[in-house]
Coordinates of C-alpha atoms in Angstrom, one line a residue:
M366 CA 25.0 175.3 58.5
I367 CA 24.7 171.6 58.0
S368 CA 25.1 168.6 60.3
I369 CA 25.9 165.3 58.7
P370 CA 28.2 162.6 60.1
K371 CA 31.5 162.2 58.3
L372 CA 31.2 165.5 56.4
K373 CA 34.7 167.0 56.1
N374 CA 35.9 170.6 55.7
T375 CA 33.0 172.0 57.6
D376 CA 35.2 174.7 59.1
S377 CA 35.6 176.2 55.6
T378 CA 33.5 179.1 54.3
S379 CA 32.8 177.2 51.1
F380 CA 29.5 175.8 49.8
F381 CA 29.0 172.1 50.2
L382 CA 28.7 169.7 47.3
M383 CA 26.6 166.7 46.5
A384 CA 28.0 165.1 43.4
G385 CA 28.4 161.7 41.7
P386 CA 26.9 159.6 38.9
C387 CA 23.1 159.6 38.4
A388 CA 22.9 155.9 39.0
I389 CA 25.3 153.3 40.5
E390 CA 26.4 151.4 37.4
G391 CA 29.1 149.3 39.1
R392 CA 31.6 149.2 41.9
D393 CA 34.7 150.4 39.9
M394 CA 33.0 153.4 38.3
A395 CA 31.6 154.5 41.7
L396 CA 34.9 154.3 43.5
R397 CA 36.8 156.0 40.6
I398 CA 34.4 158.9 40.5
A399 CA 34.4 159.3 44.2
E400 CA 38.2 159.2 44.4
H401 CA 38.5 161.9 41.8
I402 CA 35.9 164.2 43.5
V403 CA 37.3 163.6 47.0
T404 CA 40.8 164.6 45.8
V405 CA 39.5 167.8 44.3
T406 CA 37.2 168.8 47.1
D407 CA 39.8 168.1 49.8
R408 CA 42.2 170.4 48.0
L409 CA 39.6 173.1 47.7
R410 CA 38.2 172.5 51.2
I411 CA 34.7 171.9 50.0
P412 CA 32.5 169.7 52.2
Y413 CA 31.5 166.8 50.0
I414 CA 28.7 164.2 49.9
F415 CA 28.9 161.4 47.3
K416 CA 25.7 161.0 45.3
G417 CA 24.5 157.9 43.5
S418 CA 21.0 156.4 43.0
Y419 CA 20.8 152.8 44.0
R420 CA 17.7 152.4 41.9
K421 CA 15.9 154.6 39.3
A422 CA 12.2 154.4 39.7
N423 CA 11.1 157.4 37.5
R424 CA 12.0 156.3 34.0
T425 CA 10.3 157.3 30.7
K426 CA 10.2 153.8 29.1
I427 CA 9.6 150.4 30.4
D428 CA 13.1 149.2 29.2
S429 CA 15.0 152.1 30.7
F430 CA 17.9 151.2 33.0
T431 CA 16.8 151.1 36.6
G432 CA 19.8 149.7 38.5
I433 CA 22.1 146.8 39.1
G434 CA 20.2 145.4 42.1
D435 CA 19.2 147.3 45.2
E436 CA 21.4 145.6 47.8
K437 CA 24.3 145.4 45.5
A438 CA 24.2 149.1 44.7
L439 CA 23.6 150.1 48.3
K440 CA 26.7 148.1 49.4
I441 CA 28.7 150.0 46.8
L442 CA 27.5 153.3 48.3
Q443 CA 28.5 151.9 51.8
E444 CA 32.0 151.0 50.5
V445 CA 32.5 154.4 49.0
S446 CA 31.7 156.0 52.4
Q447 CA 34.0 153.6 54.2
T448 CA 36.8 153.9 51.7
F449 CA 37.0 157.7 51.6
G450 CA 35.4 158.6 55.0
I451 CA 32.6 160.7 53.4
P452 CA 28.8 160.7 53.6
T453 CA 26.6 159.4 50.8
V454 CA 23.2 160.3 49.5
T455 CA 20.7 158.2 47.5
D456 CA 17.1 158.5 46.4
I457 CA 14.1 156.6 47.9
H458 CA 10.8 156.3 46.2
E459 CA 8.5 154.4 48.5
S460 CA 8.0 154.4 52.3
H461 CA 9.3 150.9 52.8
E462 CA 12.7 151.8 51.2
A463 CA 13.6 154.4 53.9
A464 CA 14.7 152.1 56.7
F465 CA 16.4 149.7 54.2
A466 CA 18.4 152.4 52.5
A467 CA 19.2 154.1 55.8
E468 CA 21.3 151.1 56.8
Y469 CA 23.8 152.0 54.0
V470 CA 23.8 155.7 53.4
D471 CA 23.9 159.0 55.4
V472 CA 21.4 161.1 53.6
L473 CA 18.0 160.0 52.1
Q474 CA 16.8 162.0 49.1
I475 CA 13.2 162.6 48.2
P476 CA 12.7 163.0 44.4
A477 CA 11.0 166.2 43.2
F478 CA 7.8 164.5 42.0
L479 CA 7.4 162.9 45.4
C480 CA 8.1 165.9 47.7
R481 CA 4.4 166.0 48.8
Q482 CA 4.2 162.3 49.7
T483 CA 3.5 162.6 53.4
E484 CA 4.2 159.0 54.4
L485 CA 7.4 158.9 52.4
L486 CA 8.7 162.0 54.2
A487 CA 7.6 160.6 57.5
A488 CA 9.3 157.3 56.8
A489 CA 12.5 159.1 56.0
A490 CA 12.3 161.2 59.1
R491 CA 11.8 158.2 61.3
T492 CA 15.2 156.8 60.2
G493 CA 17.0 159.8 61.9
K494 CA 19.1 160.3 58.8
A495 CA 19.4 163.7 57.1
V496 CA 16.7 164.2 54.4
N497 CA 17.3 166.1 51.2
V498 CA 14.0 167.0 49.6
K499 CA 14.0 168.1 45.9
K500 CA 11.5 170.9 45.2
G501 CA 8.8 169.8 42.9
Q502 CA 8.9 171.3 39.4
F503 CA 5.3 172.3 40.0
L504 CA 5.9 174.1 43.3
S505 CA 7.2 177.5 44.5
G506 CA 10.0 177.8 47.1
T507 CA 7.5 179.0 49.7
S508 CA 5.5 175.8 49.3
M509 CA 8.4 173.7 50.4
K510 CA 7.8 174.9 54.0
F511 CA 5.2 172.1 54.4
A512 CA 7.6 169.4 53.3
A513 CA 10.1 170.5 55.9
E514 CA 7.4 170.8 58.5
K515 CA 6.2 167.2 57.9
I516 CA 9.7 165.9 58.5
N517 CA 10.3 167.9 61.6
E518 CA 6.9 167.0 63.0
V519 CA 7.9 163.4 63.0
N520 CA 11.5 163.9 64.1
P521 CA 12.6 167.5 65.0
D522 CA 16.2 166.4 65.2
V523 CA 16.5 165.4 61.6
Q524 CA 18.7 167.6 59.3
V525 CA 16.4 168.8 56.5
I526 CA 17.9 170.1 53.2
L527 CA 15.8 171.6 50.5
T528 CA 17.0 171.5 46.9
D529 CA 15.7 173.5 43.8
R530 CA 15.8 171.8 40.4
G531 CA 13.9 174.2 38.3
N532 CA 10.2 174.6 37.4
S533 CA 8.3 173.1 34.5
F534 CA 8.2 175.5 31.5
G535 CA 5.7 174.0 29.1
Y536 CA 5.8 170.3 28.4
G537 CA 9.5 169.8 27.6
D538 CA 11.7 172.3 29.3
L539 CA 12.5 173.8 32.8
V540 CA 13.4 177.3 33.9
V541 CA 15.2 178.2 37.2
D542 CA 13.5 180.9 39.3
Y543 CA 16.2 182.0 41.7
R544 CA 13.7 183.5 44.1
N545 CA 13.1 179.9 45.3
L546 CA 16.5 179.8 47.0
P547 CA 16.1 182.7 49.5
E548 CA 12.4 181.7 50.0
M549 CA 13.5 178.2 51.1
A550 CA 16.4 179.5 53.1
A551 CA 13.9 181.5 55.2
F552 CA 12.8 178.2 56.8
G553 CA 16.2 178.0 58.5
V554 CA 17.5 175.0 56.5
P555 CA 20.4 174.6 54.1
V556 CA 19.4 175.2 50.5
V557 CA 20.9 173.6 47.4
M558 CA 20.8 174.2 43.7
D559 CA 20.6 171.1 41.5
C560 CA 22.7 172.4 38.6
T561 CA 22.2 169.4 36.3
H562 CA 18.5 168.3 36.7
S563 CA 17.4 171.9 36.4
L564 CA 18.8 171.8 32.8
Q565 CA 16.8 168.7 31.8
Q566 CA 14.4 168.7 28.8
P567 CA 11.9 166.1 29.8
N568 CA 9.1 164.4 27.8
Q569 CA 11.0 164.1 24.6
T570 CA 9.3 162.1 21.8
S571 CA 12.3 159.8 21.7
G572 CA 11.5 158.6 25.3
V573 CA 15.0 159.8 26.5
T574 CA 15.2 163.0 28.5
G575 CA 17.3 165.7 26.9
G576 CA 19.4 168.5 28.5
K577 CA 21.6 171.6 28.2
P578 CA 24.8 170.7 30.1
K579 CA 26.7 173.7 28.6
L580 CA 24.7 175.8 31.0
I581 CA 25.7 174.0 34.2
E582 CA 28.3 176.6 35.1
T583 CA 25.8 179.4 34.5
I584 CA 23.2 177.8 36.8
A585 CA 25.9 177.1 39.5
K586 CA 27.4 180.6 39.4
A587 CA 24.0 182.3 39.7
A588 CA 23.1 180.0 42.6
I589 CA 26.2 180.8 44.6
A590 CA 25.7 184.5 43.9
V591 CA 22.2 184.5 45.4
G592 CA 23.3 182.6 48.5
A593 CA 22.9 178.8 47.9
D594 CA 24.5 176.8 50.7
G595 CA 25.2 173.8 48.5
L596 CA 25.3 172.6 44.9
F597 CA 24.1 169.3 43.4
I598 CA 26.0 168.1 40.3
E599 CA 25.7 164.8 38.5
T600 CA 28.9 163.8 36.8
H601 CA 30.3 160.9 34.8
F602 CA 33.6 160.0 33.0
N603 CA 31.6 159.8 29.8
P604 CA 28.1 161.2 30.0
S605 CA 27.2 159.9 26.5
E606 CA 27.7 156.4 27.8
A607 CA 25.9 156.9 31.1
K608 CA 23.0 154.6 31.7
S609 CA 20.8 157.3 33.2
D610 CA 20.4 161.1 32.6
G611 CA 23.6 161.4 30.5
A612 CA 22.1 164.3 28.5
N613 CA 22.4 166.7 31.4
M614 CA 25.5 165.5 33.3
L615 CA 28.9 167.2 33.6
P616 CA 31.9 165.4 32.2
L617 CA 34.1 164.5 35.3
D618 CA 37.2 166.1 33.8
Q619 CA 35.5 169.5 33.8
L620 CA 34.5 169.4 37.5
E621 CA 37.7 170.6 39.0
G622 CA 37.9 173.8 36.9
L623 CA 34.3 174.5 37.5
L624 CA 34.7 174.2 41.3
E625 CA 37.8 176.4 41.3
R626 CA 35.8 179.1 39.6
L627 CA 32.8 178.6 41.9
V628 CA 35.0 178.9 45.0
R629 CA 36.2 182.3 43.7
V630 CA 32.6 183.4 43.2
R631 CA 31.8 182.3 46.8
E632 CA 34.8 184.2 48.2
A633 CA 33.7 187.3 46.3
I634 CA 30.3 187.5 47.9
L635 CA 31.3 186.8 51.5

């Protein structure tokens, strides 16, 4: 189903999970969050990839938090991987970042607004690392065929993953069209549901993106029911204090119970 170095529990029938904080805010928080999720996913035999953005380029305001320093954050991601023996994923935004980030992480992620950027996709493919492409809020699932083709044209051996994160619904809301998951799966790649960003309420007049985190479980259950191979969930000890995207993150202490219920949903449909 998915081929990524260091990915554990791949012999299970479970979905895989990409989860972690929106942004790397520091070493201790990253290691604590990773340790908690590794403990839970190992018990539930869920293949797990730690997620953390080393830099946030797409911010609403000029003074929004963007990161603690590129190399510093990437070295923290590398330490997480080495400490727990798990793969990591981070976003890249420009072509020159691909080779740099690939030295530290196992999966390069293409943000939704950049999923049509040919040179960015090609640069990610040239690293040989797995590439997770977020589906643009302005695209259908079938349109993501071309993003996958761009990557495979440059490097046919690269593991491509396609992730849905909702579609724009007016100026300040998103809606999930679950047809996108089977449409993207038809390309023969693992498909993921981003259960937190799909609940964003962007373009708020305050300049801070809103969200509806109470619906994370609803989005996740529905995604598993229609055949998602993986889930993407951003989580934090205290989302209200998170420096990025706190409005749509899952409190970390709620993750274990949610995953237990999702595993049961997965078992019921197999």
